[in-house]
Short mmCIF file of C-alpha atoms in Angstrom, two decimals:
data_model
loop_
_atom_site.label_atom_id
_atom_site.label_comp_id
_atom_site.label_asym_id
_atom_site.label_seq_id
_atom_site.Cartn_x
_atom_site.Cartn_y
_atom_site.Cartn_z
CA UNK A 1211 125.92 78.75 109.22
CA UNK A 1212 129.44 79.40 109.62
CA UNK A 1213 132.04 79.88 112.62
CA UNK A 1214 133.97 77.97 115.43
CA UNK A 1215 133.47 77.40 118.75
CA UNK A 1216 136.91 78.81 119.61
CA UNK A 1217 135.82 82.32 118.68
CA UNK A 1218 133.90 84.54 120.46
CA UNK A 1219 130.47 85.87 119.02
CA UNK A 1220 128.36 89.01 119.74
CA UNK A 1221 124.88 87.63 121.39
CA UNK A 1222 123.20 90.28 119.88
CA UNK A 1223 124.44 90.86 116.38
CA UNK A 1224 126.60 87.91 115.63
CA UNK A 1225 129.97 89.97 114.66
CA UNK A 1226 133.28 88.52 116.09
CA UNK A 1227 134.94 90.04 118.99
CA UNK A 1228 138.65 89.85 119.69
CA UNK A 1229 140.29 88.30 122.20
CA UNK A 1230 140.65 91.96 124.25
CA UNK A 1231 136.88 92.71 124.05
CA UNK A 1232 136.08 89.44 126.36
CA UNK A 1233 137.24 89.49 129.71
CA UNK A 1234 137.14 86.30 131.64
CA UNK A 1235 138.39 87.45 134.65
CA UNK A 1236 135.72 89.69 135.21
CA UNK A 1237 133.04 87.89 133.32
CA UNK A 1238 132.30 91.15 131.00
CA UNK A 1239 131.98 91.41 127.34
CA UNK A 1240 132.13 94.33 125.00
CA UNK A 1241 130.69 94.39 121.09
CA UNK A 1242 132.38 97.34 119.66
CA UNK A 1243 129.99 96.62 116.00
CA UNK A 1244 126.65 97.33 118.09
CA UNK A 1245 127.48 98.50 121.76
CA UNK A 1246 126.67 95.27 123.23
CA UNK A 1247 127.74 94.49 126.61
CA UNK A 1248 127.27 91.93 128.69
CA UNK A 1249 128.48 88.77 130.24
CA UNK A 1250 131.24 86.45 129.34
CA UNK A 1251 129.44 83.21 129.19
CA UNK A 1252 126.49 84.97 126.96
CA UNK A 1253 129.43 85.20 123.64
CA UNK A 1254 130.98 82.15 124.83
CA UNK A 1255 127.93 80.07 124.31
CA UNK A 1256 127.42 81.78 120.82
CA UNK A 1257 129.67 79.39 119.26
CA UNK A 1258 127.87 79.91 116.17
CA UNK A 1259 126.62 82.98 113.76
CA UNK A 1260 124.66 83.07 110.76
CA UNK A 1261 125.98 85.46 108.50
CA UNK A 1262 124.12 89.37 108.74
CA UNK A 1263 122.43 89.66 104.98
CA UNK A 1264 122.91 92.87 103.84
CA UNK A 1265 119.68 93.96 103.38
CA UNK A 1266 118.84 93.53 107.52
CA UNK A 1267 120.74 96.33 110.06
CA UNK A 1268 120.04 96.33 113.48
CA UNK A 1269 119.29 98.97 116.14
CA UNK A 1270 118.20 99.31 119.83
CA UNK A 1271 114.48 99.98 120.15
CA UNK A 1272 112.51 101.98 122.62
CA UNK A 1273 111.16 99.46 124.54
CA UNK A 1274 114.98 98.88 126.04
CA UNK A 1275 115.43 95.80 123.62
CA UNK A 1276 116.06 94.97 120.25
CA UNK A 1277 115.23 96.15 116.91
CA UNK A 1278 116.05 94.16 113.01
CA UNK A 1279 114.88 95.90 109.99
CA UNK A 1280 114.58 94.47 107.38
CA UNK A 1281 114.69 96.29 103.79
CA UNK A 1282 113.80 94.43 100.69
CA UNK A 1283 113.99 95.31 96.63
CA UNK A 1284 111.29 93.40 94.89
CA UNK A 1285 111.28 93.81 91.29
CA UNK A 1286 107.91 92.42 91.28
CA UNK A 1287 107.22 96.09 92.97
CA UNK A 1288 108.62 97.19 89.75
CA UNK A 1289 106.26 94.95 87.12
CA UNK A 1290 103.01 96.30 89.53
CA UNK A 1291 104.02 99.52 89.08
CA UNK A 1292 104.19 99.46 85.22
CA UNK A 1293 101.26 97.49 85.17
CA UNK A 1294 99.35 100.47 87.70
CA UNK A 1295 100.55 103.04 85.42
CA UNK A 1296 98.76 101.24 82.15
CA UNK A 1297 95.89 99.85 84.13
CA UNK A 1298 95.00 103.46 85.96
CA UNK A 1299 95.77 105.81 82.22
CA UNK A 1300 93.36 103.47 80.52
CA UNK A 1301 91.09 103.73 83.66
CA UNK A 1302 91.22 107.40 83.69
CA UNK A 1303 90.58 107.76 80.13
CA UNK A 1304 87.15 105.46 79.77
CA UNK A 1305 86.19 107.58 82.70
CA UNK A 1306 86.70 111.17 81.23
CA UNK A 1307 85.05 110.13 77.94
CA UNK A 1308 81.87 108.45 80.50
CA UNK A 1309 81.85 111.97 82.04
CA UNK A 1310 82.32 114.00 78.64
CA UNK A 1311 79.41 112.08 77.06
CA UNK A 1312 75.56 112.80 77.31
CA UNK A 1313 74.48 109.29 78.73
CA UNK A 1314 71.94 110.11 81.59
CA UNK A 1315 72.78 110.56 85.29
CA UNK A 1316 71.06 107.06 85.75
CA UNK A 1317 73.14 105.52 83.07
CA UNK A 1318 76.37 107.01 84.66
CA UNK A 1319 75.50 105.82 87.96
CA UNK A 1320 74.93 102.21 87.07
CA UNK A 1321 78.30 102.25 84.78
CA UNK A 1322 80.19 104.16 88.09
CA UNK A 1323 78.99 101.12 90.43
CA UNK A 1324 79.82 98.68 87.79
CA UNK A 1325 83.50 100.01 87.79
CA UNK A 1326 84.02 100.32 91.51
CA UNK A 1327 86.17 97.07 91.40
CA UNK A 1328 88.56 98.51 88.88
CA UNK A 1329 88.91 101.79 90.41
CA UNK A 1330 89.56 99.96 93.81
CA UNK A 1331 92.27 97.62 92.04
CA UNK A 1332 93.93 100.81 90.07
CA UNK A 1333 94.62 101.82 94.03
CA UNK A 1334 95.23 98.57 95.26
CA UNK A 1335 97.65 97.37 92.94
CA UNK A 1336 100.17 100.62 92.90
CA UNK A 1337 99.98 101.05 97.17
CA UNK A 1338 101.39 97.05 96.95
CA UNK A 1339 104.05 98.33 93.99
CA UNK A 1340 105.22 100.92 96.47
CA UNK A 1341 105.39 98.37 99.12
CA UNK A 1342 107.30 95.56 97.04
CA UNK A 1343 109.54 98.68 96.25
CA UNK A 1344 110.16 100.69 99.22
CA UNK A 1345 108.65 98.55 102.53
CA UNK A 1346 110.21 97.31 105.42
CA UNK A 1347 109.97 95.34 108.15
CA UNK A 1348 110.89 96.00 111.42
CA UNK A 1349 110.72 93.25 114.38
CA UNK A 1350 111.25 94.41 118.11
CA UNK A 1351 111.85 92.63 121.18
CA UNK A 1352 111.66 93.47 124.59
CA UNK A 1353 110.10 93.11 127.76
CA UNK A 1354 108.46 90.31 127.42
CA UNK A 1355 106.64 90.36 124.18
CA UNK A 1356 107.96 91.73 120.32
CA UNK A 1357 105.90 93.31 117.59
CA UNK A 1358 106.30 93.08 113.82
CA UNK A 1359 105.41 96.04 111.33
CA UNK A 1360 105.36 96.12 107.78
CA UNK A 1361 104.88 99.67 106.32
CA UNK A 1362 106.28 102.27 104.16
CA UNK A 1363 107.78 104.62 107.04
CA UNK A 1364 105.50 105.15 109.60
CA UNK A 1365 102.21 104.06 107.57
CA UNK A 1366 101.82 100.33 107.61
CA UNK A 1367 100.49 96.90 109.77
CA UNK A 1368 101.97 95.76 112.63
CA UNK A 1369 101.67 92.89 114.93
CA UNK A 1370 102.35 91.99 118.49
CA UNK A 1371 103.31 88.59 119.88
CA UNK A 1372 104.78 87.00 123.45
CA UNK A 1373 108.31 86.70 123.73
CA UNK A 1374 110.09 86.17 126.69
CA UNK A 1375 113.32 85.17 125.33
CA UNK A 1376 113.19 81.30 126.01
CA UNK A 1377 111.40 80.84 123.17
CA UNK A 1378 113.19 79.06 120.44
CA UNK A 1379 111.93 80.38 116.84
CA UNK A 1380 112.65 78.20 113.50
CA UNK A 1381 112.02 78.55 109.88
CA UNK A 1382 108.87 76.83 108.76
CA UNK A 1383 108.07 76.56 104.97
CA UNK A 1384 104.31 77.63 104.07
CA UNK A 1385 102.91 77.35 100.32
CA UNK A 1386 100.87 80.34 99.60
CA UNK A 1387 97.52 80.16 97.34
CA UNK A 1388 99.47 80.72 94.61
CA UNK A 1389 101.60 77.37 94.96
CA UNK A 1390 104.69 79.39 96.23
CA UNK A 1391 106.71 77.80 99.18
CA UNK A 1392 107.19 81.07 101.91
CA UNK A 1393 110.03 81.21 104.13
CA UNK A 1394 108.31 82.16 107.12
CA UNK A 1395 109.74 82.90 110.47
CA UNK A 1396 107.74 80.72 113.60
CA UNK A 1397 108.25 82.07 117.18
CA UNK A 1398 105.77 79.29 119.89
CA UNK A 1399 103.35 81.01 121.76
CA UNK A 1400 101.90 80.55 125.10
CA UNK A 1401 98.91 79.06 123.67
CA UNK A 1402 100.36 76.55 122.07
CA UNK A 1403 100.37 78.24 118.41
CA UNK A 1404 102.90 79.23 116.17
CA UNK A 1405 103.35 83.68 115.82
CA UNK A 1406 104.46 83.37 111.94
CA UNK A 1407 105.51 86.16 110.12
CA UNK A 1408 107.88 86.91 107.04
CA UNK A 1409 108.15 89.68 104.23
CA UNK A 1410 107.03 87.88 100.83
CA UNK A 1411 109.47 85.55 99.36
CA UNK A 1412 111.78 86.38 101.43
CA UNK A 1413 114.98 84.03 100.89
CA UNK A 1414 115.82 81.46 103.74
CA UNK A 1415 119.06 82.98 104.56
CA UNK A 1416 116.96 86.11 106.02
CA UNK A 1417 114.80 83.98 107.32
CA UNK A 1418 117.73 81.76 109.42
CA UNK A 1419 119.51 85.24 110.36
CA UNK A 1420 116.20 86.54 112.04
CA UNK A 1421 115.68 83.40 113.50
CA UNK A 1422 119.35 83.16 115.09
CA UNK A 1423 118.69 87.10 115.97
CA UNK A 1424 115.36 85.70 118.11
CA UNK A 1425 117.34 82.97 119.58
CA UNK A 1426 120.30 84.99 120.89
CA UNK A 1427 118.17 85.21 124.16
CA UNK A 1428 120.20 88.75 125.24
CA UNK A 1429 117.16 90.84 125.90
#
């Protein structure tokens, strides 16, 4: 984190506002970055920012709140890919000669069933290269609850969860089953549980940012 409490921070997407943009008199405040207006004491209680990553812009959403999306490069997309392309060729090829040859219909069947786990991983695997590659995730916020989605454009998963903006959401670590430590983002719930979600490995700096972008409490 970076900043001083003598400046004056946007509550809803962290950038500075001068001096002009803040008037105390009348207890409004303008963000010229994101359109953001509201009241004085709102940016004057931000007197702290986490720095925007650049892979994260932000947006107003149609439920009249807010919207982060979050865009991520993961060259492990890349390695799945490459690995799709030789797994599926060699998976088309056994197939073709299977099809080409004059085993029996019962034969073929029983050799079919046997490969059904391939064939689904030779789909699997590329759909999570394209993912890793060209995903997002985009968190909302408004009226009383958010939702998460993580897609490729508008095909994907999404989540919903309560958030009335006093929640206070923090980074929690998580290590995955394969002995990686996850950055994951943890919004409290009415219940009593923890609403975690995250993209990956995502670093803890977009982790933080999302976090401070929960916590601004401007909905």
């Amino acid at each position: 984190m970076n900043g001083s409490i003598n400046e004056y921070y946007c509550p809803w997407c962290g950038s500075v506002l001068p001096g002009e943009d803040v008037n105390l008199r009348t207890g409004l405040a303008l963000c010229r970055s994101c359109g953001y207006t509201g009241k004085a004491d709102d940016v004057k209680r931000a007197g702290f920012r986490v720095e925007k990553p650049s892979c994260i812009t932000l947006d107003k959403c149609s439920m009249n709140g807010r919207r982060l999306v979050y865009r991520r490069f993961g060259w492990e997309g890349l390695a799945l890919m490459v690995f799709a392309v030789v797994w599926d060729s060699a998976l088309v090829s056994f197939l073709s000669n299977i099809f080409s040859s004059s085993i029996s219909n019962m034969h073929a069947a029983v050799l079919l069933l046997f490969l059904l786990p391939f064939v689904l991983a030779g789909i699997v695997v590329p759909a999570m290269g394209l993912l890793l590659l060209f995903g997002r995730m985009v968190v909302e916020v408004g009226r009383g609850h958010g939702t998460v989605f993580r897609g490729i454009g508008p095909v994907g998963w999404s989540w919903r969860f309560s958030f009335s903006g006093k929640e206070t959401a923090r980074v929690v670590e998580v290590k995955s089953s394969k002995g990686t430590v996850l950055q994951l983002v943890a919004v409290p719930q009415p219940g009593g549980k923890d609403f975690r979600f995250g993209w990956g490995n995502q670093d803890v700096q977009v982790a933080e940012y999302i976090c401070a972008w929960l916590n601004r409490k401007s909905v």
